[in-house]
N, CA, C and O atoms as a DFTB+ gen file, in Angstrom:
752 C
 N C O
     1  1      23.400      97.804     103.460
     2  2      23.436      99.217     103.790
     3  2      24.695      99.830     103.215
     4  3      25.779      99.254     103.310
     5  1      24.549     100.974     102.631
     6  2      25.729     101.657     102.129
     7  2      25.619     103.123     102.472
     8  3      24.530     103.644     102.716
     9  1      26.739     103.767     102.486
    10  2      26.802     105.193     102.769
    11  2      27.148     105.903     101.485
    12  3      28.012     105.452     100.733
    13  1      26.482     107.008     101.229
    14  2      26.742     107.753     100.007
    15  2      28.128     108.382     100.055
    16  3      28.597     108.772     101.124
    17  1      28.787     108.484      98.898
    18  2      30.101     109.150      98.854
    19  2      29.962     110.623      99.220
    20  3      28.913     111.230      99.002
    21  1      31.002     111.177      99.764
    22  2      30.984     112.590     100.143
    23  2      31.163     113.460      98.910
    24  3      31.547     112.977      97.845
    25  1      30.884     114.736      99.065
    26  2      31.078     115.703      97.987
    27  2      32.504     115.626      97.459
    28  3      32.728     115.648      96.248
    29  1      33.468     115.534      98.374
    30  2      34.873     115.519      97.977
    31  2      35.197     114.326      97.083
    32  3      36.049     114.426      96.200
    33  1      34.527     113.207      97.305
    34  2      34.813     112.007      96.534
    35  2      34.180     112.038      95.147
    36  3      34.630     111.335      94.242
    37  1      33.142     112.847      94.977
    38  2      32.427     112.873      93.703
    39  2      32.651     114.155      92.916
    40  3      32.112     114.300      91.818
    41  1      33.428     115.085      93.446
    42  2      33.566     116.401      92.823
    43  2      34.361     116.378      91.524
    44  3      34.343     117.360      90.781
    45  1      35.051     115.293      91.234
    46  2      35.806     115.216      89.984
    47  2      37.014     116.142      90.016
    48  3      37.712     116.222      91.026
    49  1      37.262     116.845      88.907
    50  2      38.479     117.648      88.812
    51  2      38.474     118.892      89.704
    52  3      39.521     119.510      89.897
    53  1      37.324     119.266      90.247
    54  2      37.262     120.426      91.127
    55  2      38.071     120.147      92.387
    56  3      37.846     119.135      93.051
    57  1      38.995     121.013      92.721
    58  2      39.775     120.847      93.948
    59  2      39.330     121.905      94.939
    60  3      39.795     123.044      94.903
    61  1      38.437     121.520      95.812
    62  2      37.896     122.449      96.797
    63  2      38.794     122.563      98.024
    64  3      38.568     123.429      98.869
    65  1      39.800     121.712      98.136
    66  2      40.625     121.674      99.341
    67  2      41.189     123.039      99.735
    68  3      41.064     123.410     100.902
    69  1      41.801     123.805      98.835
    70  2      42.346     125.104      99.263
    71  2      41.268     126.050      99.808
    72  3      41.491     126.729     100.810
    73  1      40.123     126.096      99.165
    74  2      39.057     126.987      99.629
    75  2      38.523     126.546     100.988
    76  3      38.282     127.374     101.866
    77  1      38.340     125.241     101.157
    78  2      37.846     124.720     102.430
    79  2      38.872     124.974     103.530
    80  3      38.521     125.407     104.628
    81  1      40.137     124.704     103.230
    82  2      41.207     124.930     104.204
    83  2      41.258     126.402     104.610
    84  3      41.336     126.710     105.799
    85  1      41.217     127.304     103.647
    86  2      41.243     128.744     103.947
    87  2      40.036     129.162     104.781
    88  3      40.163     129.962     105.707
    89  1      38.877     128.622     104.452
    90  2      37.665     128.953     105.211
    91  2      37.849     128.597     106.685
    92  3      37.604     129.427     107.560
    93  1      38.282     127.362     106.960
    94  2      38.424     126.933     108.350
    95  2      39.546     127.682     109.060
    96  3      39.406     128.020     110.235
    97  1      40.639     127.945     108.382
    98  2      41.714     128.702     109.021
    99  2      41.236     130.107     109.378
   100  3      41.538     130.601     110.464
   101  1      40.501     130.750     108.489
   102  2      39.956     132.079     108.789
   103  2      38.949     132.014     109.932
   104  3      38.943     132.874     110.813
   105  1      38.106     131.000     109.913
   106  2      37.108     130.836     110.958
   107  2      37.766     130.712     112.334
   108  3      37.383     131.406     113.276
   109  1      38.755     129.826     112.443
   110  2      39.388     129.610     113.739
   111  2      40.313     130.762     114.127
   112  3      40.456     131.072     115.309
   113  1      40.930     131.384     113.152
   114  2      41.755     132.555     113.441
   115  2      40.903     133.668     114.042
   116  3      41.300     134.303     115.018
   117  1      39.724     133.901     113.450
   118  2      38.812     134.921     113.971
   119  2      38.352     134.602     115.377
   120  3      38.292     135.490     116.227
   121  1      38.029     133.352     115.632
   122  2      37.609     132.955     116.988
   123  2      38.753     133.138     117.975
   124  3      38.538     133.583     119.102
   125  1      39.947     132.802     117.562
   126  2      41.113     132.959     118.438
   127  2      41.329     134.432     118.791
   128  3      41.626     134.763     119.938
   129  1      41.180     135.302     117.809
   130  2      41.342     136.739     118.080
   131  2      40.322     137.213     119.095
   132  3      40.648     137.989     119.993
   133  1      39.077     136.747     118.957
   134  2      38.034     137.159     119.906
   135  2      38.353     136.679     121.316
   136  3      37.997     137.338     122.293
   137  1      39.021     135.540     121.426
   138  2      39.390     135.000     122.733
   139  2      40.739     135.531     123.207
   140  3      41.189     135.211     124.307
   141  1      41.379     136.346     122.368
   142  2      42.698     136.922     122.666
   143  2      43.729     135.834     122.924
   144  3      44.559     135.951     123.826
   145  1      43.669     134.777     122.126
   146  2      44.616     133.674     122.257
   147  2      45.184     133.341     120.897
   148  3      44.576     133.611     119.861
   149  1      46.352     132.755     120.922
   150  2      46.966     132.253     119.701
   151  2      47.125     130.745     119.878
   152  3      48.099     130.298     120.483
   153  1      46.189     129.958     119.362
   154  2      46.218     128.512     119.633
   155  2      47.358     127.797     118.921
   156  3      47.793     128.189     117.838
   157  1      47.828     126.728     119.572
   158  2      48.837     125.864     118.961
   159  2      48.172     124.895     117.981
   160  3      48.806     124.395     117.052
   161  1      46.898     124.647     118.209
   162  2      46.158     123.691     117.389
   163  2      44.677     124.015     117.487
   164  3      44.232     124.703     118.406
   165  1      43.934     123.512     116.533
   166  2      42.486     123.600     116.663
   167  2      41.902     122.225     116.408
   168  3      42.484     121.392     115.714
   169  1      40.736     122.016     116.992
   170  2      40.133     120.688     117.005
   171  2      38.699     120.768     116.508
   172  3      37.940     121.658     116.893
   173  1      38.347     119.833     115.656
   174  2      36.949     119.644     115.291
   175  2      36.574     118.261     115.788
   176  3      37.251     117.283     115.471
   177  1      35.526     118.169     116.545
   178  2      35.172     116.875     117.129
   179  2      33.819     116.363     116.648
   180  3      33.002     115.889     117.437
   181  1      33.600     116.466     115.347
   182  2      32.378     115.947     114.750
   183  2      32.592     114.464     114.439
   184  3      33.375     114.133     113.549
   185  1      31.908     113.564     115.161
   186  2      32.172     112.137     114.986
   187  2      32.068     111.631     113.553
   188  3      32.886     110.814     113.130
   189  1      31.085     112.096     112.807
   190  2      30.906     111.556     111.466
   191  2      31.930     112.081     110.473
   192  3      31.896     111.698     109.303
   193  1      32.839     112.946     110.906
   194  2      33.931     113.353     110.015
   195  2      34.844     112.183     109.685
   196  3      35.566     112.222     108.689
   197  1      34.820     111.138     110.513
   198  2      35.636     109.962     110.192
   199  2      35.187     109.334     108.879
   200  3      35.972     108.657     108.216
   201  1      33.938     109.552     108.501
   202  2      33.432     108.990     107.253
   203  2      34.005     109.696     106.035
   204  3      33.862     109.221     104.908
   205  1      34.653     110.831     106.265
   206  2      35.245     111.625     105.183
   207  2      36.711     111.956     105.490
   208  3      37.239     112.968     105.029
   209  1      37.352     111.094     106.271
   210  2      38.715     111.364     106.727
   211  2      39.711     111.490     105.580
   212  3      40.618     112.319     105.648
   213  1      39.565     110.696     104.541
   214  2      40.510     110.777     103.414
   215  2      40.417     112.143     102.737
   216  3      41.437     112.719     102.360
   217  1      39.196     112.664     102.581
   218  2      39.028     114.002     101.999
   219  2      39.582     115.068     102.931
   220  3      40.210     116.025     102.478
   221  1      39.354     114.908     104.232
   222  2      39.914     115.868     105.196
   223  2      41.436     115.818     105.171
   224  3      42.104     116.841     105.324
   225  1      41.975     114.622     104.978
   226  2      43.427     114.469     104.899
   227  2      43.989     115.227     103.697
   228  3      45.044     115.856     103.792
   229  1      43.284     115.167     102.572
   230  2      43.726     115.925     101.393
   231  2      43.597     117.432     101.624
   232  3      44.406     118.214     101.123
   233  1      42.585     117.830     102.379
   234  2      42.339     119.247     102.637
   235  2      43.330     119.797     103.659
   236  3      43.802     120.926     103.528
   237  1      43.640     119.003     104.667
   238  2      44.553     119.407     105.747
   239  2      45.686     118.382     105.832
   240  3      45.699     117.556     106.744
   241  1      46.636     118.424     104.894
   242  2      47.652     117.366     104.811
   243  2      48.614     117.299     105.992
   244  3      49.343     116.316     106.127
   245  1      48.635     118.306     106.843
   246  2      49.536     118.282     108.000
   247  2      48.815     117.964     109.303
   248  3      49.414     118.025     110.376
   249  1      47.531     117.624     109.214
   250  2      46.776     117.406     110.451
   251  2      47.040     116.014     111.025
   252  3      47.538     115.119     110.342
   253  1      46.694     115.868     112.282
   254  2      46.737     114.583     112.958
   255  2      45.301     114.218     113.295
   256  3      44.537     115.061     113.765
   257  1      44.934     112.975     113.057
   258  2      43.592     112.501     113.369
   259  2      43.627     111.766     114.700
   260  3      44.451     110.874     114.904
   261  1      42.734     112.141     115.601
   262  2      42.578     111.438     116.866
   263  2      41.240     110.719     116.771
   264  3      40.181     111.346     116.742
   265  1      41.306     109.404     116.721
   266  2      40.100     108.590     116.565
   267  2      39.723     108.025     117.925
   268  3      40.416     107.170     118.475
   269  1      38.612     108.518     118.456
   270  2      38.106     108.035     119.737
   271  2      37.072     106.954     119.437
   272  3      36.107     107.191     118.709
   273  1      37.278     105.778     119.998
   274  2      36.331     104.689     119.786
   275  2      35.670     104.310     121.099
   276  3      36.187     104.572     122.186
   277  1      34.529     103.695     120.962
   278  2      33.780     103.187     122.111
   279  2      33.307     101.790     121.741
   280  3      33.011     101.528     120.575
   281  1      33.234     100.908     122.695
   282  2      32.784      99.553     122.426
   283  2      31.463      99.619     121.660
   284  3      30.501     100.218     122.141
   285  1      31.407      99.004     120.461
   286  2      30.190      99.071     119.655
   287  2      28.927      98.580     120.349
   288  3      27.829      99.037     120.031
   289  1      29.069      97.665     121.283
   290  2      27.881      97.215     122.029
   291  2      27.317      98.373     122.830
   292  3      26.101      98.549     122.899
   293  1      28.190      99.162     123.433
   294  2      27.732     100.328     124.192
   295  2      27.170     101.410     123.273
   296  3      26.215     102.099     123.632
   297  1      27.766     101.559     122.083
   298  2      27.240     102.527     121.109
   299  2      25.828     102.109     120.706
   300  3      24.908     102.927     120.700
   301  1      25.664     100.836     120.372
   302  2      24.348     100.313     119.991
   303  2      23.347     100.524     121.122
   304  3      22.240     101.012     120.894
   305  1      23.734     100.161     122.328
   306  2      22.846     100.294     123.480
   307  2      22.429     101.755     123.673
   308  3      21.266     102.043     123.953
   309  1      23.372     102.655     123.523
   310  2      23.073     104.076     123.652
   311  2      22.107     104.533     122.557
   312  3      21.153     105.263     122.825
   313  1      22.364     104.095     121.321
   314  2      21.464     104.444     120.210
   315  2      20.042     103.960     120.500
   316  3      19.076     104.684     120.261
   317  1      19.917     102.747     121.010
   318  2      18.597     102.180     121.238
   319  2      17.835     102.922     122.339
   320  3      16.613     102.803     122.427
   321  1      18.528     103.672     123.162
   322  2      17.878     104.439     124.231
   323  2      17.348     105.789     123.731
   324  3      16.599     106.466     124.435
   325  1      17.740     106.170     122.520
   326  2      17.370     107.488     121.985
   327  2      15.970     107.461     121.371
   328  3      15.529     106.438     120.847
   329  1      15.285     108.594     121.444
   330  2      13.937     108.670     120.877
   331  2      13.954     108.556     119.355
   332  3      12.937     108.212     118.751
   333  1      15.083     108.836     118.734
   334  2      15.178     108.794     117.279
   335  2      15.682     107.460     116.747
   336  3      15.869     107.304     115.541
   337  1      15.902     106.503     117.634
   338  2      16.451     105.224     117.153
   339  2      15.400     104.443     116.374
   340  3      14.201     104.696     116.484
   341  1      15.873     103.505     115.599
   342  2      14.999     102.666     114.785
   343  2      14.193     101.720     115.672
   344  3      14.648     101.308     116.739
   345  1      13.001     101.388     115.215
   346  2      12.195     100.380     115.910
   347  2      12.690      98.974     115.593
   348  3      12.268      97.997     116.212
   349  1      13.594      98.891     114.616
   350  2      14.142      97.595     114.210
   351  2      15.612      97.544     114.632
   352  3      16.474      98.059     113.921
   353  1      15.904      96.934     115.774
   354  2      17.288      96.895     116.275
   355  2      18.292      96.343     115.279
   356  3      19.427      96.816     115.230
   357  1      17.902      95.355     114.485
   358  2      18.848      94.790     113.517
   359  2      19.249      95.844     112.494
   360  3      20.390      95.844     112.032
   361  1      18.332      96.744     112.128
   362  2      18.669      97.826     111.196
   363  2      19.670      98.789     111.819
   364  3      20.596      99.251     111.151
   365  1      19.483      99.090     113.099
   366  2      20.438      99.966     113.794
   367  2      21.810      99.307     113.845
   368  3      22.822      99.962     113.595
   369  1      21.851      98.025     114.164
   370  2      23.133      97.307     114.231
   371  2      23.810      97.291     112.867
   372  3      25.017      97.511     112.776
   373  1      23.057      97.036     111.814
   374  2      23.635      97.008     110.461
   375  2      24.122      98.395     110.036
   376  3      25.167      98.529     109.399
   377  1      23.365      99.401     110.392
   378  2      23.779     100.774     110.069
   379  2      25.094     101.105     110.783
   380  3      25.997     101.688     110.183
   381  1      25.198     100.736     112.051
   382  2      26.450     100.966     112.781
   383  2      27.603     100.217     112.129
   384  3      28.702     100.759     112.014
   385  1      27.372      98.987     111.702
   386  2      28.419      98.212     111.039
   387  2      28.888      98.934     109.775
   388  3      30.090      99.011     109.520
   389  1      27.955      99.464     108.982
   390  2      28.322     100.207     107.771
   391  2      29.139     101.446     108.118
   392  3      30.115     101.760     107.438
   393  1      28.744     102.142     109.168
   394  2      29.468     103.345     109.596
   395  2      30.866     102.978     110.073
   396  3      31.837     103.629     109.686
   397  1      30.986     101.950     110.906
   398  2      32.297     101.552     111.424
   399  2      33.216     101.081     110.297
   400  3      34.401     101.414     110.278
   401  1      32.668     100.306     109.358
   402  2      33.489      99.853     108.224
   403  2      33.983     101.037     107.400
   404  3      35.155     101.098     107.026
   405  1      33.093     101.965     107.123
   406  2      33.467     103.144     106.321
   407  2      34.538     103.964     107.055
   408  3      35.515     104.397     106.445
   409  1      34.355     104.174     108.348
   410  2      35.323     104.951     109.120
   411  2      36.693     104.270     109.092
   412  3      37.710     104.938     108.904
   413  1      36.728     102.962     109.275
   414  2      38.011     102.249     109.258
   415  2      38.648     102.310     107.877
   416  3      39.862     102.479     107.759
   417  1      37.842     102.173     106.837
   418  2      38.349     102.279     105.472
   419  2      38.979     103.659     105.249
   420  3      40.050     103.771     104.652
   421  1      38.315     104.687     105.728
   422  2      38.827     106.051     105.572
   423  2      40.123     106.252     106.368
   424  3      41.060     106.887     105.884
   425  1      40.170     105.717     107.568
   426  2      41.361     105.896     108.399
   427  2      42.551     105.128     107.836
   428  3      43.690     105.570     107.984
   429  1      42.310     103.983     107.192
   430  2      43.406     103.216     106.586
   431  2      44.047     103.966     105.421
   432  3      45.187     103.680     105.054
   433  1      43.327     104.918     104.840
   434  2      43.865     105.694     103.710
   435  2      44.838     106.780     104.180
   436  3      45.461     107.455     103.360
   437  1      44.966     106.945     105.475
   438  2      45.818     107.995     106.044
   439  2      47.081     107.364     106.617
   440  3      47.038     106.267     107.173
   441  1      48.193     108.057     106.479
   442  2      49.458     107.593     107.042
   443  2      49.257     107.281     108.529
   444  3      48.849     108.150     109.300
   445  1      49.541     106.057     108.917
   446  2      49.274     105.618     110.293
   447  2      50.014     106.444     111.344
   448  3      49.599     106.466     112.503
   449  1      51.085     107.114     110.972
   450  2      51.809     107.962     111.921
   451  2      51.027     109.219     112.269
   452  3      51.364     109.926     113.219
   453  1      49.972     109.497     111.491
   454  2      49.165     110.689     111.738
   455  2      47.787     110.341     112.300
   456  3      46.879     111.173     112.302
   457  1      47.643     109.111     112.773
   458  2      46.385     108.673     113.368
   459  2      46.674     108.194     114.796
   460  3      47.486     107.293     115.011
   461  1      46.005     108.804     115.748
   462  2      46.123     108.408     117.152
   463  2      44.775     107.821     117.555
   464  3      43.733     108.454     117.390
   465  1      44.813     106.615     118.080
   466  2      43.570     105.945     118.480
   467  2      43.467     105.921     119.997
   468  3      44.420     105.589     120.703
   469  1      42.288     106.280     120.474
   470  2      42.017     106.279     121.915
   471  2      40.681     105.588     122.139
   472  3      39.705     105.842     121.432
   473  1      40.654     104.723     123.120
   474  2      39.391     104.089     123.497
   475  2      38.743     104.920     124.600
   476  3      39.396     105.324     125.562
   477  1      37.457     105.163     124.441
   478  2      36.723     105.926     125.442
   479  2      36.801     105.248     126.811
   480  3      36.844     105.918     127.843
   481  1      36.818     103.932     126.810
   482  2      36.905     103.194     128.074
   483  2      38.214     103.515     128.803
   484  3      38.222     103.644     130.027
   485  1      39.315     103.643     128.062
   486  2      40.604     104.000     128.678
   487  2      40.579     105.423     129.205
   488  3      41.088     105.699     130.291
   489  1      39.987     106.328     128.434
   490  2      39.876     107.723     128.871
   491  2      39.050     107.815     130.140
   492  3      39.375     108.588     131.041
   493  1      37.997     107.042     130.216
   494  2      37.135     107.053     131.391
   495  2      37.851     106.512     132.631
   496  3      37.653     107.014     133.738
   497  1      38.688     105.480     132.437
   498  2      39.413     104.878     133.569
   499  2      40.511     105.774     134.111
   500  3      40.666     105.913     135.325
   501  1      41.282     106.389     133.202
   502  2      42.431     107.195     133.629
   503  2      42.594     108.409     132.714
   504  3      43.495     108.449     131.876
   505  1      41.710     109.403     132.883
   506  2      41.717     110.546     131.963
   507  2      43.031     111.320     131.952
   508  3      43.484     111.741     130.887
   509  1      43.641     111.511     133.092
   510  2      44.877     112.294     133.139
   511  2      45.990     111.597     132.367
   512  3      46.732     112.246     131.630
   513  1      46.113     110.299     132.527
   514  2      47.145     109.534     131.821
   515  2      46.908     109.565     130.311
   516  3      47.834     109.811     129.538
   517  1      45.665     109.315     129.899
   518  2      45.350     109.264     128.469
   519  2      45.536     110.640     127.831
   520  3      46.117     110.754     126.752
   521  1      45.046     111.679     128.496
   522  2      45.201     113.034     127.951
   523  2      46.661     113.472     127.923
   524  3      47.095     114.119     126.970
   525  1      47.416     113.126     128.951
   526  2      48.845     113.469     128.969
   527  2      49.565     112.817     127.798
   528  3      50.363     113.462     127.119
   529  1      49.286     111.537     127.562
   530  2      49.917     110.817     126.453
   531  2      49.495     111.419     125.111
   532  3      50.321     111.583     124.214
   533  1      48.216     111.743     124.978
   534  2      47.727     112.345     123.738
   535  2      48.424     113.683     123.481
   536  3      48.924     113.925     122.382
   537  1      48.454     114.538     124.481
   538  2      49.089     115.838     124.305
   539  2      50.577     115.689     123.997
   540  3      51.127     116.443     123.195
   541  1      51.218     114.723     124.628
   542  2      52.630     114.453     124.344
   543  2      52.814     114.056     122.875
   544  3      53.725     114.547     122.210
   545  1      51.950     113.169     122.371
   546  2      52.036     112.745     120.973
   547  2      51.786     113.907     120.013
   548  3      52.343     113.947     118.916
   549  1      50.950     114.844     120.433
   550  2      50.639     115.993     119.592
   551  2      51.638     117.137     119.759
   552  3      51.596     118.119     119.018
   553  1      52.542     117.003     120.745
   554  2      53.515     118.063     120.993
   555  2      52.896     119.285     121.651
   556  3      53.355     120.407     121.435
   557  1      51.865     119.078     122.448
   558  2      51.171     120.174     123.124
   559  2      51.362     120.062     124.632
   560  3      51.639     118.984     125.160
   561  1      51.211     121.180     125.307
   562  2      51.347     121.214     126.763
   563  2      50.008     120.969     127.445
   564  3      48.949     121.265     126.891
   565  1      50.073     120.427     128.646
   566  2      48.883     120.239     129.476
   567  2      48.558     121.592     130.106
   568  3      49.272     122.062     130.992
   569  1      47.493     122.201     129.651
   570  2      47.085     123.497     130.189
   571  2      46.194     123.273     131.405
   572  3      45.573     122.217     131.528
   573  1      46.123     124.256     132.308
   574  2      45.313     124.094     133.521
   575  2      43.862     123.699     133.238
   576  3      43.294     122.885     133.966
   577  1      43.258     124.262     132.195
   578  2      41.873     123.934     131.892
   579  2      41.738     122.457     131.530
   580  3      40.772     121.805     131.925
   581  1      42.697     121.935     130.786
   582  2      42.644     120.520     130.396
   583  2      42.804     119.644     131.637
   584  3      42.117     118.632     131.776
   585  1      43.700     120.028     132.528
   586  2      43.895     119.270     133.768
   587  2      42.608     119.265     134.595
   588  3      42.221     118.228     135.135
   589  1      41.939     120.430     134.696
   590  2      40.671     120.499     135.447
   591  2      39.605     119.611     134.812
   592  3      38.884     118.897     135.509
   593  1      39.512     119.660     133.492
   594  2      38.515     118.846     132.795
   595  2      38.786     117.355     132.983
   596  3      37.853     116.566     133.131
   597  1      40.062     116.970     132.978
   598  2      40.367     115.552     133.163
   599  2      39.974     115.095     134.561
   600  3      39.580     113.945     134.754
   601  1      40.079     115.997     135.539
   602  2      39.630     115.670     136.902
   603  2      38.114     115.490     136.923
   604  3      37.603     114.589     137.587
   605  1      37.402     116.340     136.201
   606  2      35.941     116.213     136.121
   607  2      35.555     114.878     135.501
   608  3      34.612     114.226     135.950
   609  1      36.287     114.477     134.467
   610  2      35.989     113.201     133.810
   611  2      36.200     112.060     134.786
   612  3      35.393     111.132     134.840
   613  1      37.286     112.117     135.566
   614  2      37.578     111.013     136.476
   615  2      36.556     110.927     137.602
   616  3      36.403     109.869     138.213
   617  1      35.859     112.014     137.883
   618  2      34.830     112.006     138.920
   619  2      33.443     111.714     138.365
   620  3      32.493     111.549     139.130
   621  1      33.316     111.648     137.049
   622  2      32.020     111.420     136.412
   623  2      31.574     109.977     136.622
   624  3      32.395     109.093     136.868
   625  1      30.273     109.751     136.523
   626  2      29.785     108.366     136.651
   627  2      30.358     107.475     135.560
   628  3      30.820     107.950     134.523
   629  1      30.319     106.194     135.811
   630  2      30.818     105.209     134.853
   631  2      30.116     105.344     133.510
   632  3      28.980     105.811     133.434
   633  1      30.813     104.925     132.442
   634  2      30.197     104.910     131.119
   635  2      28.959     104.032     131.113
   636  3      27.983     104.320     130.421
   637  1      29.006     102.985     131.871
   638  2      27.871     102.074     131.941
   639  2      27.091     102.361     133.217
   640  3      27.086     101.579     134.168
   641  1      26.438     103.509     133.194
   642  2      25.649     103.912     134.356
   643  2      24.550     102.884     134.602
   644  3      24.240     102.060     133.742
   645  1      23.981     102.955     135.775
   646  2      22.955     101.990     136.168
   647  2      21.645     102.260     135.440
   648  3      20.663     102.688     136.048
   649  1      21.638     102.010     134.149
   650  2      20.392     102.106     133.374
   651  2      20.193     100.753     132.712
   652  3      21.157     100.042     132.430
   653  1      18.963     100.410     132.472
   654  2      18.738      99.088     131.870
   655  2      19.326      98.997     130.463
   656  3      19.297      99.962     129.699
   657  1      19.852      97.841     130.144
   658  2      20.395      97.591     128.806
   659  2      19.242      97.296     127.862
   660  3      18.178      96.838     128.280
   661  1      19.467      97.562     126.596
   662  2      18.460      97.298     125.576
   663  2      18.177      95.805     125.495
   664  3      19.099      94.990     125.471
   665  1      16.916      95.458     125.455
   666  2      16.544      94.039     125.326
   667  2      16.985      93.478     123.972
   668  3      17.108      92.264     123.809
   669  1      17.219      94.357     123.014
   670  2      17.657      93.911     121.685
   671  2      19.019      93.228     121.736
   672  3      19.377      92.490     120.817
   673  1      19.779      93.466     122.797
   674  2      21.101      92.843     122.919
   675  2      21.009      91.328     123.087
   676  3      22.020      90.636     122.971
   677  1      19.818      90.805     123.358
   678  2      19.664      89.353     123.496
   679  2      19.330      88.684     122.164
   680  3      19.342      87.456     122.074
   681  1      19.035      89.464     121.138
   682  2      18.710      88.928     119.810
   683  2      19.980      88.382     119.162
   684  3      20.939      89.132     118.974
   685  1      20.011      87.084     118.814
   686  2      21.226      86.494     118.224
   687  2      21.689      87.197     116.938
   688  3      22.891      87.348     116.723
   689  1      20.761      87.621     116.091
   690  2      21.141      88.307     114.841
   691  2      21.812      89.639     115.156
   692  3      22.805      90.001     114.525
   693  1      21.275      90.364     116.124
   694  2      21.880      91.644     116.543
   695  2      23.258      91.375     117.133
   696  3      24.213      92.094     116.840
   697  1      23.365      90.344     117.963
   698  2      24.657      90.007     118.585
   699  2      25.708      89.673     117.521
   700  3      26.868      90.064     117.657
   701  1      25.313      88.952     116.460
   702  2      26.257      88.611     115.385
   703  2      26.769      89.878     114.692
   704  3      27.968      90.022     114.453
   705  1      25.851      90.790     114.375
   706  2      26.260      92.028     113.703
   707  2      27.142      92.855     114.634
   708  3      28.144      93.417     114.192
   709  1      26.788      92.936     115.905
   710  2      27.604      93.697     116.852
   711  2      28.976      93.056     117.049
   712  3      29.954      93.759     117.298
   713  1      29.058      91.744     116.942
   714  2      30.350      91.066     117.010
   715  2      31.222      91.500     115.835
   716  3      32.422      91.720     115.998
   717  1      30.615      91.623     114.639
   718  2      31.358      92.147     113.473
   719  2      31.807      93.579     113.734
   720  3      32.937      93.953     113.421
   721  1      30.916      94.372     114.306
   722  2      31.268      95.763     114.648
   723  2      32.479      95.800     115.571
   724  3      33.407      96.583     115.367
   725  1      32.458      94.949     116.583
   726  2      33.557      94.926     117.537
   727  2      34.870      94.525     116.864
   728  3      35.928      95.067     117.184
   729  1      34.796      93.580     115.939
   730  2      36.002      93.165     115.205
   731  2      36.539      94.315     114.346
   732  3      37.745      94.558     114.323
   733  1      35.658      95.014     113.648
   734  2      36.064      96.140     112.801
   735  2      36.742      97.209     113.654
   736  3      37.723      97.815     113.226
   737  1      36.226      97.439     114.851
   738  2      36.749      98.511     115.711
   739  2      37.898      98.056     116.609
   740  3      38.400      98.842     117.412
   741  1      38.322      96.794     116.483
   742  2      39.456      96.310     117.266
   743  2      39.114      95.918     118.690
   744  3      39.988      95.921     119.557
   745  1      37.859      95.580     118.947
   746  2      37.459      95.164     120.291
   747  2      37.385      93.648     120.421
   748  3      37.092      93.140     121.503
   749  1      37.645      92.914     119.338
   750  2      37.683      91.443     119.416
   751  2      38.899      90.946     118.703
   752  3      39.130      89.738     118.645
């Protein structure tokens, strides 16, 4: 399984970074004006952006990347519960492995001082502590809304709610691929 290169990686001599950067700055500036706020930072939380992190780094050279990870076994299990998941669990596991490898490759291309890693499991256990540390690393203040949201997270059901696990987790081939996924993501 392989992932196709992004537009930024194949564009050749065209440097779209300034235009893309200006577009997003204008977009968020306009939204901020409508909200009558002047933000200290803006956040995009599209998970698959990690697959293009090196291009985003070139486009936004002063940004900080916050990489939220989740145990790949839980990611796989969640995928298998979706109506759009593959009927072939081994294909889903291999696809996840390709995605995790690509994301890690992209993150390694960025100065490690600008990458903050957070495990979803840690956030779920102690949201206030994890968010406080994150905001401290980013040089941002804990706003009342963030404090309220962290309380909501701490009251939410466990990540591993009482739902049946995918039977595919018993397949040795799937388990081997998921073990590789866990190693790539730093869970083994």
